[in-house]
PDB file of C-alpha atoms in Angstrom:
ATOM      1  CA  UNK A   1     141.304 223.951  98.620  1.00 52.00           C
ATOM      2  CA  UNK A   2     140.744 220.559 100.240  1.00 45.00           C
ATOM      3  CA  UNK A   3     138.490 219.205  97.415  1.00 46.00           C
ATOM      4  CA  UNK A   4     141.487 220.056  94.947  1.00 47.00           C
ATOM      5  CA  UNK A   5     143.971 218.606  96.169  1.00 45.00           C
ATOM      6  CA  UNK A   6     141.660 215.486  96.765  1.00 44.00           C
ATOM      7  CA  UNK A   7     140.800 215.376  93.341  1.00 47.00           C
ATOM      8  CA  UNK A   8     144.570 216.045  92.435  1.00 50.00           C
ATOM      9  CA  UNK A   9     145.572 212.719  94.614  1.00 44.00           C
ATOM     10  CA  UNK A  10     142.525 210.842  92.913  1.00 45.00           C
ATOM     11  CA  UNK A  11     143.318 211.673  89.431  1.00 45.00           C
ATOM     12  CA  UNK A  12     147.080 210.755  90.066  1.00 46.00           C
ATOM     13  CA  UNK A  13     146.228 207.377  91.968  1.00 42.00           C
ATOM     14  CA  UNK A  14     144.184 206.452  89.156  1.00 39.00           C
ATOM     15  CA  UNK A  15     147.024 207.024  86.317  1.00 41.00           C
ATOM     16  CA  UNK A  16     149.559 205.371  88.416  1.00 36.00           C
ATOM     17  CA  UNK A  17     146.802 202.025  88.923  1.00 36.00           C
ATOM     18  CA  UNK A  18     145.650 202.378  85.063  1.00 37.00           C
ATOM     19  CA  UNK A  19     149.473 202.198  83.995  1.00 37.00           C
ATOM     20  CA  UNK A  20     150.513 199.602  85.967  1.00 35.00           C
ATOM     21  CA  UNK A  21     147.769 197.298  84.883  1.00 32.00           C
ATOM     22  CA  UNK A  22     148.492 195.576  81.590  1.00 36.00           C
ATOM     23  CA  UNK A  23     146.488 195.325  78.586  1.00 34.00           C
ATOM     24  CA  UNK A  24     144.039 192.151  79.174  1.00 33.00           C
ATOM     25  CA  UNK A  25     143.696 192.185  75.444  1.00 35.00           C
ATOM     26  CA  UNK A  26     145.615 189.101  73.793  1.00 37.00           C
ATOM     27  CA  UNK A  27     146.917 188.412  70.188  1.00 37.00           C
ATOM     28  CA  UNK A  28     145.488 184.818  70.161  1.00 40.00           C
ATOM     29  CA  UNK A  29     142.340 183.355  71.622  1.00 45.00           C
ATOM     30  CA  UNK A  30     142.849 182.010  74.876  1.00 44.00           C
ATOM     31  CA  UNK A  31     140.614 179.000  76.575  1.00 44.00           C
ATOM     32  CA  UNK A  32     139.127 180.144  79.545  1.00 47.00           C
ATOM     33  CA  UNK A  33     139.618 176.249  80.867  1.00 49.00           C
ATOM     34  CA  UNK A  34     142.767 175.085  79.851  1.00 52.00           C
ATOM     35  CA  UNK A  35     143.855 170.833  80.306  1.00 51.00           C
ATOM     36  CA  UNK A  36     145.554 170.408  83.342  1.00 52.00           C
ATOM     37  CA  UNK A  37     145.055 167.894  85.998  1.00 54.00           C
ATOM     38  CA  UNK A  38     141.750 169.086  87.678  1.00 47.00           C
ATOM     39  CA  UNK A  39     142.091 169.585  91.272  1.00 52.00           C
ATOM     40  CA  UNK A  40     138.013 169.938  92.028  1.00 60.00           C
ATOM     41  CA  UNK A  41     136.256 167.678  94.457  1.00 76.00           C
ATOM     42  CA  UNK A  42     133.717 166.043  92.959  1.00 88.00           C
ATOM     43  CA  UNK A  43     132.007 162.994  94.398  1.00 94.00           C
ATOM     44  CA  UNK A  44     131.898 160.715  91.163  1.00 96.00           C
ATOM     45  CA  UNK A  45     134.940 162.279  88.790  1.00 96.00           C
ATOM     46  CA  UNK A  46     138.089 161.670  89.738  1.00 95.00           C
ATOM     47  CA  UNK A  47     140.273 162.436  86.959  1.00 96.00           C
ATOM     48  CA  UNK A  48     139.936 164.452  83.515  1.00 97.00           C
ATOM     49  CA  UNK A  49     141.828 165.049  80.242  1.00 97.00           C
ATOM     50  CA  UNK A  50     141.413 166.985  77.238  1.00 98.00           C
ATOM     51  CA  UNK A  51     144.393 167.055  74.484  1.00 98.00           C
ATOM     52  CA  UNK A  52     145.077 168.526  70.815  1.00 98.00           C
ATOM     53  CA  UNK A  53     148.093 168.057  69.279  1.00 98.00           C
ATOM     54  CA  UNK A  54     148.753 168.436  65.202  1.00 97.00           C
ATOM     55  CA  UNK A  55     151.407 166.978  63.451  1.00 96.00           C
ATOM     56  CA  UNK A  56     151.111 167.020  59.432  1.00 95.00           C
ATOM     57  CA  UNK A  57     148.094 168.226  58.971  1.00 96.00           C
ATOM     58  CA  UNK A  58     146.094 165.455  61.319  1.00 97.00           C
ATOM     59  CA  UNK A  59     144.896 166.147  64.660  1.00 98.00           C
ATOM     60  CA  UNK A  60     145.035 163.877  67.584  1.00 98.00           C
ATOM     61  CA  UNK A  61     142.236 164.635  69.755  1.00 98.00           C
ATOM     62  CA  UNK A  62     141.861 162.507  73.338  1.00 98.00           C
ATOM     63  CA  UNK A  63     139.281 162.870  75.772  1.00 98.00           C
ATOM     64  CA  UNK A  64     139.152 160.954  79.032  1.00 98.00           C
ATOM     65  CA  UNK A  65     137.168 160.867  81.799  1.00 97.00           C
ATOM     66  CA  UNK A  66     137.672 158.214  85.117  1.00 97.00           C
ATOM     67  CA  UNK A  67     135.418 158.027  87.703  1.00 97.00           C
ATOM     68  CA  UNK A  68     135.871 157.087  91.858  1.00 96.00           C
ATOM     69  CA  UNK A  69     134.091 154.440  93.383  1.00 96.00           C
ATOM     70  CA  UNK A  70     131.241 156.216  93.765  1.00 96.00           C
ATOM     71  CA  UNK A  71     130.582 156.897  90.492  1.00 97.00           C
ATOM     72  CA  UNK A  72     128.107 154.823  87.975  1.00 96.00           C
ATOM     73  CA  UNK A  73     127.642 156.031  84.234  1.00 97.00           C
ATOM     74  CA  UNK A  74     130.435 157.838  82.237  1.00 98.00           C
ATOM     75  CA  UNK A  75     129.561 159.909  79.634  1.00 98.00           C
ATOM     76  CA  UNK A  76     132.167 162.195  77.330  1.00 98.00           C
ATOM     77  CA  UNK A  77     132.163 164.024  74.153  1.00 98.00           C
ATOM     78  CA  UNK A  78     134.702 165.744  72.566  1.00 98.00           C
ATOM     79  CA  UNK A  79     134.442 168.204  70.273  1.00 98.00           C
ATOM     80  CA  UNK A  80     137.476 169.744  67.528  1.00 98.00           C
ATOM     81  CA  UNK A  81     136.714 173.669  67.277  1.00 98.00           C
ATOM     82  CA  UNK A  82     138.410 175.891  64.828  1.00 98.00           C
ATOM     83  CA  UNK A  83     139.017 179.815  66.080  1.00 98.00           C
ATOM     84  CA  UNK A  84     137.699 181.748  63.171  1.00 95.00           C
ATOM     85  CA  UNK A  85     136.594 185.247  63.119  1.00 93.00           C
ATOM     86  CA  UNK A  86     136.596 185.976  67.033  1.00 95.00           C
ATOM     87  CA  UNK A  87     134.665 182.742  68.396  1.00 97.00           C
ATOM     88  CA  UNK A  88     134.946 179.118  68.236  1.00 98.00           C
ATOM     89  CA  UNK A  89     133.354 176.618  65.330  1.00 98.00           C
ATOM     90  CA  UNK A  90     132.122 173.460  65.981  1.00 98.00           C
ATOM     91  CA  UNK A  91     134.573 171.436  63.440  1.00 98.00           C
ATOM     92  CA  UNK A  92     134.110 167.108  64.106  1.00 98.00           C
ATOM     93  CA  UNK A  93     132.774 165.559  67.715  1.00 98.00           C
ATOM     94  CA  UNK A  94     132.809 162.025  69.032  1.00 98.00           C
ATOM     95  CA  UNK A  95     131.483 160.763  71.989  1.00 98.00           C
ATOM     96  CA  UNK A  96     131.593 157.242  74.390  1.00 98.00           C
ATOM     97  CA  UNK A  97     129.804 156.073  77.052  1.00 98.00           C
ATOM     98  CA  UNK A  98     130.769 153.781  79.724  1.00 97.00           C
ATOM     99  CA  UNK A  99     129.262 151.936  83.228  1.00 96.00           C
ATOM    100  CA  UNK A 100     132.813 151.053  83.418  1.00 97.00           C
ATOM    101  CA  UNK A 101     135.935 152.591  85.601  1.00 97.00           C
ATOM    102  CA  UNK A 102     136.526 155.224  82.883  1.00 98.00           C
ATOM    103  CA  UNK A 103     135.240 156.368  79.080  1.00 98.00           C
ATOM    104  CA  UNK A 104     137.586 157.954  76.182  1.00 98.00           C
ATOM    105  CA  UNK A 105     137.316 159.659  73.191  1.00 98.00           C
ATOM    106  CA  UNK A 106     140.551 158.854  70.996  1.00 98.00           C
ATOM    107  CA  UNK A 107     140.276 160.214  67.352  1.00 98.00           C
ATOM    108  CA  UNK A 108     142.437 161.751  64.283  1.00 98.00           C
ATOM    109  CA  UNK A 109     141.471 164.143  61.612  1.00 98.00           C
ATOM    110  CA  UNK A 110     142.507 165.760  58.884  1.00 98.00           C
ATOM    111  CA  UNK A 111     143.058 169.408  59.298  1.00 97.00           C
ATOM    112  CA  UNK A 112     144.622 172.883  57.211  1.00 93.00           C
ATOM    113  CA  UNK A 113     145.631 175.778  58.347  1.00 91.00           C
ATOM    114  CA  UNK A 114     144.037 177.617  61.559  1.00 96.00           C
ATOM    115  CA  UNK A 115     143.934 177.090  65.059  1.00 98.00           C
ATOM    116  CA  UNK A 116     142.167 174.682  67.204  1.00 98.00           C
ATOM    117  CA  UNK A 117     141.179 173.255  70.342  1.00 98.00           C
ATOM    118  CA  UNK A 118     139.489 170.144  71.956  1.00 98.00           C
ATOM    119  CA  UNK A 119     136.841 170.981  73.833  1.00 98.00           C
ATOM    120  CA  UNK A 120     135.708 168.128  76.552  1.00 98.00           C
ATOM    121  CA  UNK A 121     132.305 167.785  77.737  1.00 98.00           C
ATOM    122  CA  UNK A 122     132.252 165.133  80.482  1.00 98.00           C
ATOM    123  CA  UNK A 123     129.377 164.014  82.942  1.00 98.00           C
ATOM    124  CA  UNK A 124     129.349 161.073  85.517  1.00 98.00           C
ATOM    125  CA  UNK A 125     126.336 159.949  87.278  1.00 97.00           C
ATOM    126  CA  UNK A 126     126.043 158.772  90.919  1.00 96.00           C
ATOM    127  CA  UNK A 127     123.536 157.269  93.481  1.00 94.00           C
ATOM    128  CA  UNK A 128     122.476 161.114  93.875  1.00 94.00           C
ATOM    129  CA  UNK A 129     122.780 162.919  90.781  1.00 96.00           C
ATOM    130  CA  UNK A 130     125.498 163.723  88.044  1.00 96.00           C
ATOM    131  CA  UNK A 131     128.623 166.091  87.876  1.00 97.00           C
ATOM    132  CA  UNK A 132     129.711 167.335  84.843  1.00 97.00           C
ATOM    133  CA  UNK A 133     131.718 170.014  83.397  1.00 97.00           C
ATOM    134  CA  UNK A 134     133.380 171.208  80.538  1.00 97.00           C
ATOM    135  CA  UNK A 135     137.263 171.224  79.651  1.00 97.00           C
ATOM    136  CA  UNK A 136     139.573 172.760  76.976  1.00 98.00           C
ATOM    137  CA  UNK A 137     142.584 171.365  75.486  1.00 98.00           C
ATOM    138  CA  UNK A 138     145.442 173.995  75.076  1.00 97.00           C
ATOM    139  CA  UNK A 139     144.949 175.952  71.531  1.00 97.00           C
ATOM    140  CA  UNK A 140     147.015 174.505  68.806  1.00 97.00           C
ATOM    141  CA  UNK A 141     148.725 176.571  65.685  1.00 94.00           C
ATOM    142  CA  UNK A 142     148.883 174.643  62.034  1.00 89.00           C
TER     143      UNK A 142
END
């Protein structure tokens, strides 16, 4: 009689959890790294951007990386991806280098219908190693 009515209490716990958690599903792809200011400590990187935005048919895509004072080489690439059938295509990348305070990637192109994303690949070297990381625009619609 015990074992029934904990199986009773475990079979009700778990509908109550299982409807109370929602659907983690979504109707558009999402970026598992969206741009935001980064608030990682790194020891060379200091500050990292990654934008999209479309306006008639031309994307704007921007990448920029900035280094701290203990950071030496810059290097960032930026690459345009286009969601198509349930993962992301490599459409147009562009990259810069830099031994300077900060590198950037600052391109347009021509675009149709879909949606995209920037995706940011930045590194920066130091006196002991490199850092370097990966960062997604928001997607945009067109």
């Amino acid at each position: 009689m015990l074992s029934k009515k904990i199986i009773s209490f475990a079979a009700s716990a778990l509908i109550v959890f299982s409807a109370a958690c929602p659907a983690l599903a979504a109707s558009t792809p999402r970026s598992t790294k969206e741009s935001s200011p980064i608030h990682v400590d790194y020891a060379y990187i200091n500050r990292v951007s990654s934008t999209l935005s479309i306006s008639n048919g031309t994307a704007h895509i921007f990448g920029y990386v900035q280094r701290t004072t203990s950071g030496k080489r810059i290097d960032v690439e930026s690459t345009l991806e286009r969601y198509s059938g349930g993962s992301w295509d490599r459409v147009a990348s562009w990259s810069a280098s830099s031994n300077s305070y900060s590198a950037s990637v600052s391109k347009t192109y021509r675009v149709s219908g879909g949606t995209y994303r920037v995706a940011t690949y930045y590194s920066v070297s130091g006196s002991s190693g490199s850092e370097a990381d990966t960062l997604y625009s928001k997607t945009v619609n067109c």
